Amino acid sequence: MNKTELIGALAAKTGMTRKDSEKALTAILGTIVTTLQNGENVQIVGFGNFEVRERAARIGHNPQTHEEIQIAASKAPVFRAGKSFKDAIK
């Protein structure tokens, strides 16, 4: 399912227009991103948690030349599914 299909499903389930559904989805996703950028976690009970994890700097290898390269430290968004979400998928 892509974003357009998700908007259509949201509109069908809520009775909202596609335009309003798109605004709602965009607002939710934007809020999650902004919250993570501010260093906070997002916890949706019954669904899961969004958080940012830091990756330490490390040494990697170029697969073509086998030369060692320095990989800088970075931050990565992570989603951890909640128990009820995992149970629903089983």
GROMACS .gro file of N, CA and C in nm:
model
  270
    1MET      N    1   0.085  -0.117   0.000
    1MET     CA    2   0.000   0.000   0.000
    1MET      C    3   0.090   0.124   0.000
    2ASN      N    4   0.063   0.215  -0.090
    2ASN     CA    5   0.139   0.340  -0.093
    2ASN      C    6   0.058   0.451  -0.026
    3LYS      N    7   0.113   0.571  -0.025
    3LYS     CA    8   0.049   0.682   0.045
    3LYS      C    9  -0.089   0.714  -0.013
    4THR      N   10  -0.101   0.713  -0.145
    4THR     CA   11  -0.229   0.744  -0.209
    4THR      C   12  -0.336   0.641  -0.169
    5GLU      N   13  -0.299   0.515  -0.168
    5GLU     CA   14  -0.393   0.410  -0.128
    5GLU      C   15  -0.429   0.422   0.020
    6LEU      N   16  -0.332   0.460   0.102
    6LEU     CA   17  -0.358   0.479   0.244
    6LEU      C   18  -0.456   0.595   0.266
    7ILE      N   19  -0.440   0.701   0.191
    7ILE     CA   20  -0.532   0.815   0.200
    7ILE      C   21  -0.673   0.771   0.160
    8GLY      N   22  -0.683   0.693   0.054
    8GLY     CA   23  -0.814   0.643   0.010
    8GLY      C   24  -0.880   0.554   0.115
    9ALA      N   25  -0.802   0.467   0.177
    9ALA     CA   26  -0.856   0.380   0.282
    9ALA      C   27  -0.899   0.460   0.403
   10LEU      N   28  -0.820   0.561   0.439
   10LEU     CA   29  -0.854   0.648   0.551
   10LEU      C   30  -0.985   0.722   0.523
   11ALA      N   31  -0.999   0.772   0.402
   11ALA     CA   32  -1.121   0.843   0.364
   11ALA      C   33  -1.243   0.751   0.369
   12ALA      N   34  -1.225   0.627   0.322
   12ALA     CA   35  -1.337   0.532   0.321
   12ALA      C   36  -1.379   0.494   0.463
   13LYS      N   37  -1.284   0.476   0.553
   13LYS     CA   38  -1.317   0.433   0.689
   13LYS      C   39  -1.372   0.545   0.775
   14THR      N   40  -1.331   0.669   0.749
   14THR     CA   41  -1.373   0.780   0.835
   14THR      C   42  -1.489   0.861   0.776
   15GLY      N   43  -1.512   0.847   0.647
   15GLY     CA   44  -1.614   0.928   0.583
   15GLY      C   45  -1.565   1.068   0.549
   16MET      N   46  -1.437   1.093   0.569
   16MET     CA   47  -1.377   1.222   0.535
   16MET      C   48  -1.352   1.226   0.384
   17THR      N   49  -1.334   1.345   0.332
   17THR     CA   50  -1.298   1.356   0.192
   17THR      C   51  -1.152   1.314   0.176
   18ARG      N   52  -1.114   1.281   0.053
   18ARG     CA   53  -0.974   1.243   0.028
   18ARG      C   54  -0.881   1.359   0.061
   19LYS      N   55  -0.925   1.481   0.032
   19LYS     CA   56  -0.843   1.599   0.058
   19LYS      C   57  -0.820   1.616   0.209
   20ASP      N   58  -0.926   1.600   0.288
   20ASP     CA   59  -0.914   1.612   0.433
   20ASP      C   60  -0.832   1.496   0.491
   21SER      N   61  -0.848   1.378   0.434
   21SER     CA   62  -0.770   1.262   0.478
   21SER      C   63  -0.622   1.284   0.451
   22GLU      N   64  -0.591   1.342   0.336
   22GLU     CA   65  -0.451   1.370   0.303
   22GLU      C   66  -0.393   1.472   0.401
   23LYS      N   67  -0.471   1.576   0.433
   23LYS     CA   68  -0.425   1.677   0.529
   23LYS      C   69  -0.399   1.614   0.666
   24ALA      N   70  -0.490   1.525   0.709
   24ALA     CA   71  -0.475   1.460   0.840
   24ALA      C   72  -0.351   1.371   0.843
   25LEU      N   73  -0.332   1.291   0.739
   25LEU     CA   74  -0.216   1.202   0.734
   25LEU      C   75  -0.086   1.282   0.728
   26THR      N   76  -0.083   1.385   0.649
   26THR     CA   77   0.036   1.470   0.638
   26THR      C   78   0.067   1.537   0.771
   27ALA      N   79  -0.037   1.581   0.842
   27ALA     CA   80  -0.017   1.644   0.972
   27ALA      C   81   0.038   1.544   1.073
   28ILE      N   82  -0.015   1.422   1.074
   28ILE     CA   83   0.032   1.319   1.168
   28ILE      C   84   0.177   1.285   1.141
   29LEU      N   85   0.211   1.260   1.015
   29LEU     CA   86   0.348   1.223   0.981
   29LEU      C   87   0.445   1.338   1.009
   30GLY      N   88   0.403   1.459   0.978
   30GLY     CA   89   0.486   1.576   1.005
   30GLY      C   90   0.511   1.596   1.154
   31THR      N   91   0.410   1.572   1.235
   31THR     CA   92   0.424   1.584   1.379
   31THR      C   93   0.520   1.480   1.434
   32ILE      N   94   0.513   1.358   1.383
   32ILE     CA   95   0.605   1.253   1.426
   32ILE      C   96   0.748   1.292   1.391
   33VAL      N   97   0.770   1.339   1.269
   33VAL     CA   98   0.905   1.379   1.226
   33VAL      C   99   0.957   1.494   1.312
   34THR      N  100   0.877   1.595   1.334
   34THR     CA  101   0.919   1.710   1.413
   34THR      C  102   0.952   1.670   1.556
   35THR      N  103   0.872   1.583   1.613
   35THR     CA  104   0.896   1.537   1.749
   35THR      C  105   1.028   1.461   1.759
   36LEU      N  106   1.056   1.375   1.660
   36LEU     CA  107   1.182   1.301   1.659
   36LEU      C  108   1.301   1.395   1.639
   37GLN      N  109   1.284   1.498   1.556
   37GLN     CA  110   1.391   1.596   1.534
   37GLN      C  111   1.423   1.671   1.663
   38ASN      N  112   1.324   1.688   1.749
   38ASN     CA  113   1.343   1.757   1.876
   38ASN      C  114   1.400   1.666   1.984
   39GLY      N  115   1.431   1.542   1.949
   39GLY     CA  116   1.492   1.450   2.043
   39GLY      C  117   1.395   1.375   2.133
   40GLU      N  118   1.268   1.383   2.103
   40GLU     CA  119   1.167   1.315   2.183
   40GLU      C  120   1.120   1.189   2.111
   41ASN      N  121   1.065   1.095   2.187
   41ASN     CA  122   1.009   0.973   2.130
   41ASN      C  123   0.858   0.991   2.111
   42VAL      N  124   0.801   0.913   2.021
   42VAL     CA  125   0.656   0.912   2.000
   42VAL      C  126   0.606   0.773   2.034
   43GLN      N  127   0.516   0.765   2.133
   43GLN     CA  128   0.462   0.637   2.175
   43GLN      C  129   0.313   0.637   2.146
   44ILE      N  130   0.270   0.543   2.062
   44ILE     CA  131   0.129   0.526   2.031
   44ILE      C  132   0.088   0.392   2.093
   45VAL      N  133   0.017   0.399   2.205
   45VAL     CA  134  -0.019   0.278   2.278
   45VAL      C  135  -0.102   0.187   2.189
   46GLY      N  136  -0.065   0.060   2.186
   46GLY     CA  137  -0.135  -0.037   2.104
   46GLY      C  138  -0.080  -0.046   1.962
   47PHE      N  139   0.010   0.044   1.925
   47PHE     CA  140   0.067   0.042   1.791
   47PHE      C  141   0.218   0.026   1.797
   48GLY      N  142   0.287   0.121   1.860
   48GLY     CA  143   0.433   0.110   1.870
   48GLY      C  144   0.499   0.240   1.907
   49ASN      N  145   0.632   0.238   1.903
   49ASN     CA  146   0.713   0.354   1.941
   49ASN      C  147   0.803   0.395   1.826
   50PHE      N  148   0.814   0.525   1.808
   50PHE     CA  149   0.910   0.583   1.715
   50PHE      C  150   1.019   0.648   1.800
   51GLU      N  151   1.144   0.622   1.766
   51GLU     CA  152   1.254   0.684   1.840
   51GLU      C  153   1.372   0.704   1.747
   52VAL      N  154   1.469   0.781   1.795
   52VAL     CA  155   1.592   0.805   1.719
   52VAL      C  156   1.705   0.735   1.792
   53ARG      N  157   1.781   0.655   1.721
   53ARG     CA  158   1.896   0.587   1.780
   53ARG      C  159   2.023   0.642   1.716
   54GLU      N  160   2.124   0.654   1.799
   54GLU     CA  161   2.253   0.704   1.748
   54GLU      C  162   2.341   0.586   1.711
   55ARG      N  163   2.404   0.598   1.596
   55ARG     CA  164   2.500   0.498   1.550
   55ARG      C  165   2.639   0.555   1.569
   56ALA      N  166   2.725   0.478   1.631
   56ALA     CA  167   2.861   0.523   1.657
   56ALA      C  168   2.943   0.525   1.528
   57ALA      N  169   3.047   0.605   1.527
   57ALA     CA  170   3.141   0.606   1.413
   57ALA      C  171   3.210   0.470   1.408
   58ARG      N  172   3.241   0.425   1.288
   58ARG     CA  173   3.304   0.295   1.274
   58ARG      C  174   3.387   0.290   1.147
   59ILE      N  175   3.467   0.188   1.137
   59ILE     CA  176   3.549   0.168   1.018
   59ILE      C  177   3.480   0.064   0.929
   60GLY      N  178   3.465   0.099   0.801
   60GLY     CA  179   3.406   0.009   0.704
   60GLY      C  180   3.507  -0.020   0.594
   61HIS      N  181   3.462  -0.095   0.496
   61HIS     CA  182   3.550  -0.129   0.384
   61HIS      C  183   3.477  -0.102   0.253
   62ASN      N  184   3.550  -0.043   0.159
   62ASN     CA  185   3.497  -0.024   0.024
   62ASN      C  186   3.497  -0.163  -0.040
   63PRO      N  187   3.380  -0.214  -0.083
   63PRO     CA  188   3.374  -0.350  -0.136
   63PRO      C  189   3.450  -0.368  -0.269
   64GLN      N  190   3.472  -0.261  -0.342
   64GLN     CA  191   3.543  -0.274  -0.470
   64GLN      C  192   3.695  -0.273  -0.452
   65THR      N  193   3.744  -0.184  -0.366
   65THR     CA  194   3.889  -0.170  -0.350
   65THR      C  195   3.940  -0.233  -0.220
   66HIS      N  196   3.849  -0.273  -0.133
   66HIS     CA  197   3.882  -0.329  -0.001
   66HIS      C  198   3.959  -0.229   0.086
   67GLU      N  199   3.950  -0.103   0.049
   67GLU     CA  200   4.015   0.004   0.124
   67GLU      C  201   3.931   0.036   0.248
   68GLU      N  202   3.996   0.060   0.361
   68GLU     CA  203   3.925   0.098   0.482
   68GLU      C  204   3.876   0.242   0.468
   69ILE      N  205   3.753   0.266   0.513
   69ILE     CA  206   3.697   0.401   0.513
   69ILE      C  207   3.636   0.428   0.650
   70GLN      N  208   3.636   0.554   0.687
   70GLN     CA  209   3.577   0.594   0.814
   70GLN      C  210   3.431   0.630   0.791
   71ILE      N  211   3.341   0.563   0.862
   71ILE     CA  212   3.198   0.593   0.853
   71ILE      C  213   3.163   0.679   0.972
   72ALA      N  214   3.109   0.796   0.946
   72ALA     CA  215   3.079   0.893   1.052
   72ALA      C  216   2.962   0.846   1.139
   73ALA      N  217   2.956   0.898   1.260
   73ALA     CA  218   2.843   0.872   1.349
   73ALA      C  219   2.718   0.932   1.286
   74SER      N  220   2.604   0.870   1.312
   74SER     CA  221   2.479   0.921   1.254
   74SER      C  222   2.362   0.889   1.347
   75LYS      N  223   2.249   0.946   1.314
   75LYS     CA  224   2.125   0.918   1.386
   75LYS      C  225   2.029   0.853   1.288
   76ALA      N  226   1.950   0.756   1.337
   76ALA     CA  227   1.857   0.686   1.250
   76ALA      C  228   1.722   0.671   1.319
   77PRO      N  229   1.612   0.697   1.248
   77PRO     CA  230   1.480   0.675   1.306
   77PRO      C  231   1.452   0.525   1.314
   78VAL      N  232   1.386   0.484   1.423
   78VAL     CA  233   1.356   0.343   1.444
   78VAL      C  234   1.211   0.331   1.488
   79PHE      N  235   1.143   0.229   1.436
   79PHE     CA  236   1.007   0.198   1.482
   79PHE      C  237   1.011   0.063   1.549
   80ARG      N  238   0.954   0.057   1.669
   80ARG     CA  239   0.944  -0.068   1.743
   80ARG      C  240   0.796  -0.097   1.765
   81ALA      N  241   0.748  -0.206   1.706
   81ALA     CA  242   0.607  -0.240   1.713
   81ALA      C  243   0.567  -0.279   1.855
   82GLY      N  244   0.446  -0.240   1.893
   82GLY     CA  245   0.393  -0.274   2.024
   82GLY      C  246   0.340  -0.417   2.026
   83LYS      N  247   0.314  -0.468   2.145
   83LYS     CA  248   0.270  -0.606   2.161
   83LYS      C  249   0.139  -0.634   2.091
   84SER      N  250   0.041  -0.547   2.106
   84SER     CA  251  -0.089  -0.574   2.044
   84SER      C  252  -0.079  -0.569   1.891
   85PHE      N  253   0.009  -0.484   1.838
   85PHE     CA  254   0.031  -0.478   1.693
   85PHE      C  255   0.095  -0.608   1.645
   86LYS      N  256   0.196  -0.655   1.718
   86LYS     CA  257   0.262  -0.780   1.682
   86LYS      C  258   0.163  -0.897   1.688
   87ASP      N  259   0.079  -0.899   1.793
   87ASP     CA  260  -0.017  -1.007   1.807
   87ASP      C  261  -0.121  -1.006   1.695
   88ALA      N  262  -0.159  -0.887   1.648
   88ALA     CA  263  -0.256  -0.877   1.539
   88ALA      C  264  -0.202  -0.929   1.408
   89ILE      N  265  -0.072  -0.920   1.390
   89ILE     CA  266  -0.008  -0.965   1.266
   89ILE      C  267   0.008  -1.116   1.264
   90LYS      N  268   0.026  -1.177   1.379
   90LYS     CA  269   0.050  -1.322   1.386
   90LYS      C  270  -0.059  -1.400   1.323
   0.00000   0.00000   0.00000
